[in-house]
XYZ file of N, CA and C in Angstrom:
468
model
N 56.133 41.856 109.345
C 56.794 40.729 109.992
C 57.962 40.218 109.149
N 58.304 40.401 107.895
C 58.686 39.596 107.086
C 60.286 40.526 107.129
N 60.030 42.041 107.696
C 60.743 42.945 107.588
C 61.629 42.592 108.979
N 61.446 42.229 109.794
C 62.145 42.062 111.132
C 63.374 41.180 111.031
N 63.505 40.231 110.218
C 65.015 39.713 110.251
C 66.271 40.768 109.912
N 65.642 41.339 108.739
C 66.346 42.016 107.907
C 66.754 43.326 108.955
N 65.723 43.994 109.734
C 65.755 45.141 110.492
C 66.795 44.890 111.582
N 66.834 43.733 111.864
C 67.926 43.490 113.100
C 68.808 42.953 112.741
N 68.995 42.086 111.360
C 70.838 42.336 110.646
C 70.888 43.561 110.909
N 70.684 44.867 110.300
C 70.818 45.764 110.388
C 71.114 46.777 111.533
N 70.336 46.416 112.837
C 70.579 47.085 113.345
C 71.871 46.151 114.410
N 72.150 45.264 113.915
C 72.989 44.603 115.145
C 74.437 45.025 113.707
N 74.376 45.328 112.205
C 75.052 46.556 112.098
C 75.699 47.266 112.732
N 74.815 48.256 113.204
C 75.209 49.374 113.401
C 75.260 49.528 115.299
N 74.471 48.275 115.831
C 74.689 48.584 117.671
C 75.935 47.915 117.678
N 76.227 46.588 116.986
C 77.189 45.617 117.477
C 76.703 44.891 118.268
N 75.760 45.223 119.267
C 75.160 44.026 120.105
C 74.300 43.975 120.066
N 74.215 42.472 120.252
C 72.200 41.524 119.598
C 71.108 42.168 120.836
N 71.504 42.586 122.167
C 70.670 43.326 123.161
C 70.521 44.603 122.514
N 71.423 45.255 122.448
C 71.257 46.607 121.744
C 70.386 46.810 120.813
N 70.679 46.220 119.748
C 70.300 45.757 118.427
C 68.873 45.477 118.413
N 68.292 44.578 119.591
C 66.507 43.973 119.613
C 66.384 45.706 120.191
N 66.437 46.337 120.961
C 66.036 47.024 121.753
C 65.947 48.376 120.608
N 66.833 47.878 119.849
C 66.756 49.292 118.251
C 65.394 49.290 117.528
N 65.425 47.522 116.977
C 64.696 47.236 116.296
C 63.226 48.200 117.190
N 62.819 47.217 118.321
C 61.629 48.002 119.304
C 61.553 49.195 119.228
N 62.748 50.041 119.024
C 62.298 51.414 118.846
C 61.608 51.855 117.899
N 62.291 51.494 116.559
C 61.847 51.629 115.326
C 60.452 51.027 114.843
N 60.312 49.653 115.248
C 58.735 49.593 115.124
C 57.597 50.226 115.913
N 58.033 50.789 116.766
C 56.714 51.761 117.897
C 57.023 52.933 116.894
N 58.005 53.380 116.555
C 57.897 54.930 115.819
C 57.489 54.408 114.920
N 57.774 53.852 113.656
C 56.543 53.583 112.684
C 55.292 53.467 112.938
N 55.327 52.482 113.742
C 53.499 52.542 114.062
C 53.130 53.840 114.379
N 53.581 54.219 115.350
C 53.224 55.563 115.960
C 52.540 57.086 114.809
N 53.682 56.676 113.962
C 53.718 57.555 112.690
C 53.397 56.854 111.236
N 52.814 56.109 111.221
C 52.531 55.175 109.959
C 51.789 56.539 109.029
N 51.284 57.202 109.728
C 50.531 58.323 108.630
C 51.800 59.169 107.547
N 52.662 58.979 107.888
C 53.709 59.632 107.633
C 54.481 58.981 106.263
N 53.967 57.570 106.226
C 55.023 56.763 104.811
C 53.954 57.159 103.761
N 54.894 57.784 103.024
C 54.362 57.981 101.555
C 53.997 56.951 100.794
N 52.518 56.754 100.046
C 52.560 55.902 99.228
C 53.587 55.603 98.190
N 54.487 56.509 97.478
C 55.358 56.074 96.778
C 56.181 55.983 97.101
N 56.736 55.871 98.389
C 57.518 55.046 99.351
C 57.608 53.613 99.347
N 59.162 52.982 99.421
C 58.769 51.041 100.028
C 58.909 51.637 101.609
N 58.129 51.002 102.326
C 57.914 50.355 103.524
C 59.164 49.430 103.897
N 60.421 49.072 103.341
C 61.835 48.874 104.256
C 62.695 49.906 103.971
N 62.437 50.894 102.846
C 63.370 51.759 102.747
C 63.194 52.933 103.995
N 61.769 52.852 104.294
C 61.422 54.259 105.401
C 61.472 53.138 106.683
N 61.408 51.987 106.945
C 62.169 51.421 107.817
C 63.595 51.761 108.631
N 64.586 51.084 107.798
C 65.779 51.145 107.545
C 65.888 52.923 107.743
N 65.011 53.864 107.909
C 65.300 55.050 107.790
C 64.704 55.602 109.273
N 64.150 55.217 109.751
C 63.539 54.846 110.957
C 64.761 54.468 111.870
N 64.908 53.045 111.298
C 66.095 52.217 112.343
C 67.103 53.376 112.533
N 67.748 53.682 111.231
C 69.010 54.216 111.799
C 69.314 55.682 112.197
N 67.647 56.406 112.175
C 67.368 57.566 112.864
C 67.566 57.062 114.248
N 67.103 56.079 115.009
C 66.760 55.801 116.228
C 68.304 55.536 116.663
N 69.104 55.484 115.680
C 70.433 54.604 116.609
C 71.168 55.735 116.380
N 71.030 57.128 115.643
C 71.824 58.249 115.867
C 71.356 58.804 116.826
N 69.883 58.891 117.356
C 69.478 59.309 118.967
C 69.913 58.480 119.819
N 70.197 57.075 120.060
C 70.522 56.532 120.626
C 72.305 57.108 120.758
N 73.027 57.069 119.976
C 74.428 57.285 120.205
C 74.664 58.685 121.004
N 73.333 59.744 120.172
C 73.810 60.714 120.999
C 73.896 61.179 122.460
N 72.843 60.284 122.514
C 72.584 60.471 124.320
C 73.442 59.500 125.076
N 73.548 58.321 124.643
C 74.451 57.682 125.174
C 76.363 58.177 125.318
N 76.368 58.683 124.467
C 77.572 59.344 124.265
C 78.858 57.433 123.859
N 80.154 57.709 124.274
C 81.450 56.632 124.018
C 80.969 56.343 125.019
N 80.651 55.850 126.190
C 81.175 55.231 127.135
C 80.975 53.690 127.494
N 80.313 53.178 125.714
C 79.859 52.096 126.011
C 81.574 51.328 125.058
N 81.963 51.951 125.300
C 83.188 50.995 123.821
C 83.764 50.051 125.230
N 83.934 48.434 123.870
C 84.757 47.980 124.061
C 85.781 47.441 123.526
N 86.626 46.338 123.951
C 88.094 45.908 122.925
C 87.467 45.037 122.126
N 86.300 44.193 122.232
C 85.928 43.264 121.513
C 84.676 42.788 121.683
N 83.525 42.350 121.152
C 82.246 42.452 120.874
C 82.102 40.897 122.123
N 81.423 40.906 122.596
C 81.195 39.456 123.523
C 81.203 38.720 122.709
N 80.637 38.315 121.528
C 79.925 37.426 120.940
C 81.181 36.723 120.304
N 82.439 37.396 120.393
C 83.729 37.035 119.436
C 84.233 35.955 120.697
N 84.043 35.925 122.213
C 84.311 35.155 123.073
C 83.591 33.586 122.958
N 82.392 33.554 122.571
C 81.734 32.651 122.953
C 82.691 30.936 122.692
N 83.040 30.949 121.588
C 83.676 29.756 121.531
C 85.055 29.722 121.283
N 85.298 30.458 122.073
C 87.259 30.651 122.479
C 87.477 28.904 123.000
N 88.380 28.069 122.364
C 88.987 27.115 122.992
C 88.647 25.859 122.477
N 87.395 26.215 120.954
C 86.517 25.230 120.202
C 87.120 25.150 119.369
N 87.890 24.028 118.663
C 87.670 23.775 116.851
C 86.720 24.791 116.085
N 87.671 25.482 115.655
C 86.616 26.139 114.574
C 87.313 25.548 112.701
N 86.257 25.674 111.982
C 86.206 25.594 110.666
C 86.747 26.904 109.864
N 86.984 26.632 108.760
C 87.413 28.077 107.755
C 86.356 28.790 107.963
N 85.154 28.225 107.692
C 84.271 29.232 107.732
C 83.914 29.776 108.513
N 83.808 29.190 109.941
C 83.763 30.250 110.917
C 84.826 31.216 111.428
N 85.868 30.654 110.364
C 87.163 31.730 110.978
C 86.991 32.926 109.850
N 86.659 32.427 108.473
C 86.302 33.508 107.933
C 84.496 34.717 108.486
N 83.889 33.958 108.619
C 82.631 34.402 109.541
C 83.397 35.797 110.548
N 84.043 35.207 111.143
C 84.691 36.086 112.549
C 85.631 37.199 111.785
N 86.196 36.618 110.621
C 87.281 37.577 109.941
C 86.459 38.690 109.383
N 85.401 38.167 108.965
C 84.525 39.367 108.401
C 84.105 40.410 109.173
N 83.687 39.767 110.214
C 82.689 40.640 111.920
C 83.453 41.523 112.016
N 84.580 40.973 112.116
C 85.822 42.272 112.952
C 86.607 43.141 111.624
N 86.736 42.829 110.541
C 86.993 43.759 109.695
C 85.681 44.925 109.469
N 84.598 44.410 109.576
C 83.256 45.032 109.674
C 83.383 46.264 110.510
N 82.895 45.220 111.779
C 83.625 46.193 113.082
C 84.736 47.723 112.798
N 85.547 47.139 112.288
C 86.409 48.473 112.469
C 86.715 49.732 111.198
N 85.317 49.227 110.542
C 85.142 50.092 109.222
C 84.232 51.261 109.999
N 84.721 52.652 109.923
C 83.801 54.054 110.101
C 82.207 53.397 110.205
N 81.555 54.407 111.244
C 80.309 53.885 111.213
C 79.271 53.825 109.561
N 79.477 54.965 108.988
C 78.752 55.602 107.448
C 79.290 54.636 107.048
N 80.498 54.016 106.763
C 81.001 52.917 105.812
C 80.529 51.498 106.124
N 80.232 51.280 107.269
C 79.360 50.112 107.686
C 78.362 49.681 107.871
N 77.541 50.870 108.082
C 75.982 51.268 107.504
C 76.048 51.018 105.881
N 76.450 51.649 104.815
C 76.216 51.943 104.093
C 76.113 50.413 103.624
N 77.760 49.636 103.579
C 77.853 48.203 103.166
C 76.820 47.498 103.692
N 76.091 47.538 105.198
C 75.122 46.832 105.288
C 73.770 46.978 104.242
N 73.249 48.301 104.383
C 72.211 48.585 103.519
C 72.220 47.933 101.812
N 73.314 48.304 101.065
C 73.712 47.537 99.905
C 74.398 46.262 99.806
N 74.919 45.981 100.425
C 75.350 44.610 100.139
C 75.066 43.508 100.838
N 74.410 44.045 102.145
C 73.781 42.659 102.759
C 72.166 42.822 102.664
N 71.798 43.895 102.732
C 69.990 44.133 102.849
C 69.830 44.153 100.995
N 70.680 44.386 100.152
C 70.437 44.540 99.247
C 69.537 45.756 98.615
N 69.562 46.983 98.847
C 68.763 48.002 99.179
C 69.607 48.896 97.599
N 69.082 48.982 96.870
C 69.720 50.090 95.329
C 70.499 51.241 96.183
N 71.360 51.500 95.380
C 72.250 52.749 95.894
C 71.286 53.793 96.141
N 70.378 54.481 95.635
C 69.481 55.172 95.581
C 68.225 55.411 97.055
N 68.154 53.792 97.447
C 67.086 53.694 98.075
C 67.958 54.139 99.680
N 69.389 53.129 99.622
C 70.279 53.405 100.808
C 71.179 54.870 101.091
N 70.848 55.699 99.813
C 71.132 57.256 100.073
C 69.883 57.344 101.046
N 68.900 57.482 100.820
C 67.796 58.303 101.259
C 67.678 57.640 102.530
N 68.139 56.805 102.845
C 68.100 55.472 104.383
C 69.208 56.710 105.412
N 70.177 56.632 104.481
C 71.529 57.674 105.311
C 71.255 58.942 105.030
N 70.303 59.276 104.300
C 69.657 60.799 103.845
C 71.147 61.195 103.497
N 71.835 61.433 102.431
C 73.062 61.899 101.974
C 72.727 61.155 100.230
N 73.389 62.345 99.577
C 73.405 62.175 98.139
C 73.790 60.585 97.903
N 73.179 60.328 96.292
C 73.944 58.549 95.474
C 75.558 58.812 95.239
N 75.916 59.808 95.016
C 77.435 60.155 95.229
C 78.290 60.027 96.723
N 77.979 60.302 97.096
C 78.572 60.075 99.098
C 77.856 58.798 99.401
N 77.248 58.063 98.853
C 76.891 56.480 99.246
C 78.335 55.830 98.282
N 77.812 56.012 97.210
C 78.954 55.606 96.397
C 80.335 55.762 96.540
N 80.644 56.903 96.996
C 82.083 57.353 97.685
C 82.100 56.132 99.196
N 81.285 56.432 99.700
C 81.243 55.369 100.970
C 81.576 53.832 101.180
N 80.921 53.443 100.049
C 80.794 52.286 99.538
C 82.461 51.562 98.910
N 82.619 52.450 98.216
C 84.018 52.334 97.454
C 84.968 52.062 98.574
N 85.397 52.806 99.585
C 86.263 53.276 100.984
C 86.309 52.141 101.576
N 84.705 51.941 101.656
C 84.606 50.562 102.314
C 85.119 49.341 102.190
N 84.248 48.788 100.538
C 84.997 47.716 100.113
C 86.875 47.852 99.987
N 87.084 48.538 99.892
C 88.906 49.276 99.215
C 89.238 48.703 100.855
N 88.575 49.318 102.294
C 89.249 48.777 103.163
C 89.296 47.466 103.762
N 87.653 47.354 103.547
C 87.235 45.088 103.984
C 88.495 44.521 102.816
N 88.787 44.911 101.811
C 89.977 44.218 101.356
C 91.050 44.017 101.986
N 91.517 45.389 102.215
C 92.895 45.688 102.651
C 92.979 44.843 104.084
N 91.648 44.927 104.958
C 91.734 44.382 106.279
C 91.562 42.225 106.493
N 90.696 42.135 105.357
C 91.029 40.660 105.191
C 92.095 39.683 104.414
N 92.809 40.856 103.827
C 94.284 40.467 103.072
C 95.519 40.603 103.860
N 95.015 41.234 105.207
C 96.124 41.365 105.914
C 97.250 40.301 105.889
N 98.361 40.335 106.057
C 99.063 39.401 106.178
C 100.125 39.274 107.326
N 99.535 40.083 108.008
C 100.765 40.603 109.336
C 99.673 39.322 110.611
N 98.242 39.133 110.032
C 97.663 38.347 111.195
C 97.159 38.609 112.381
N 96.738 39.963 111.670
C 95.635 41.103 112.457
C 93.819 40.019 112.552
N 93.952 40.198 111.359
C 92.494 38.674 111.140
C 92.741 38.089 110.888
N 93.522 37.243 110.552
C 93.709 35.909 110.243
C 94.822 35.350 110.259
């Protein structure tokens, strides 16, 4: 239980939408259960999570195929026309620089820098070497810079 906040930051990650996203999470906890015989004791229990989740959302993409894209996430609508604060303008500046980072590069930053997950633990989450996390990682942050420093007023 304690694992479910964290599982749906994550997976609203990688769906973009909070429907999507619950409906990930649901996947991923019936396949664990389903397969609980399967986590190694010297396993953590969020790392084979998190490995779970984002197995389920590469079956999910594949069958679904593009045809779900859009120009902008609903959730960026909701308070069009409100006073907003820095922080929610930075909040939103983040979403959408997020947003338009490669999927591996936005996975990856979620797993380490928001789930807090060791480089090590979030290789084996993306099943790819601590070197190609680390390469990932780097790309990433190098571009959430470049995209929240903009100054042309792309985000901000």
């Amino acid at each position: 239980m304690d694992l479910l906040p964290r599982l749906r930051r994550f997976a609203r990650t990688l769906a973009r939408n909070p429907h999507d996203a619950d409906d990930l999470v649901q996947i991923a906890v019936e396949r664990a259960l389903a397969r609980s015989d399967q986590l190694r004791p010297d396993s953590k229990l969020s790392s084979w999570m998190f490995g779970i989740l984002r197995n389920a959302w590469i079956d999910q993409a594949r069958s679904r195929g593009r045809h779900d894209r859009v120009f902008a996430p609903e959730e960026l609508g909701e308070n069009v026309g409100e006073g907003s604060d820095d922080a929610q303008t930075d909040a939103l500046s983040v979403q959408d620089a997020m947003a338009r980072l490669p999927e591996e590069q936005r996975a990856a930053v979620s797993l380490v820098l928001v789930e807090g997950l060791s480089y090590k633990e979030a290789a084996e989450v993306m099943n790819v070497p601590v070197g190609t996390l680390t390469s990932r990682l780097a790309r990433a942050r190098e571009a959430l810079q470049t995209l929240l420093s903009d100054t042309t007023g792309a985000l901000r």
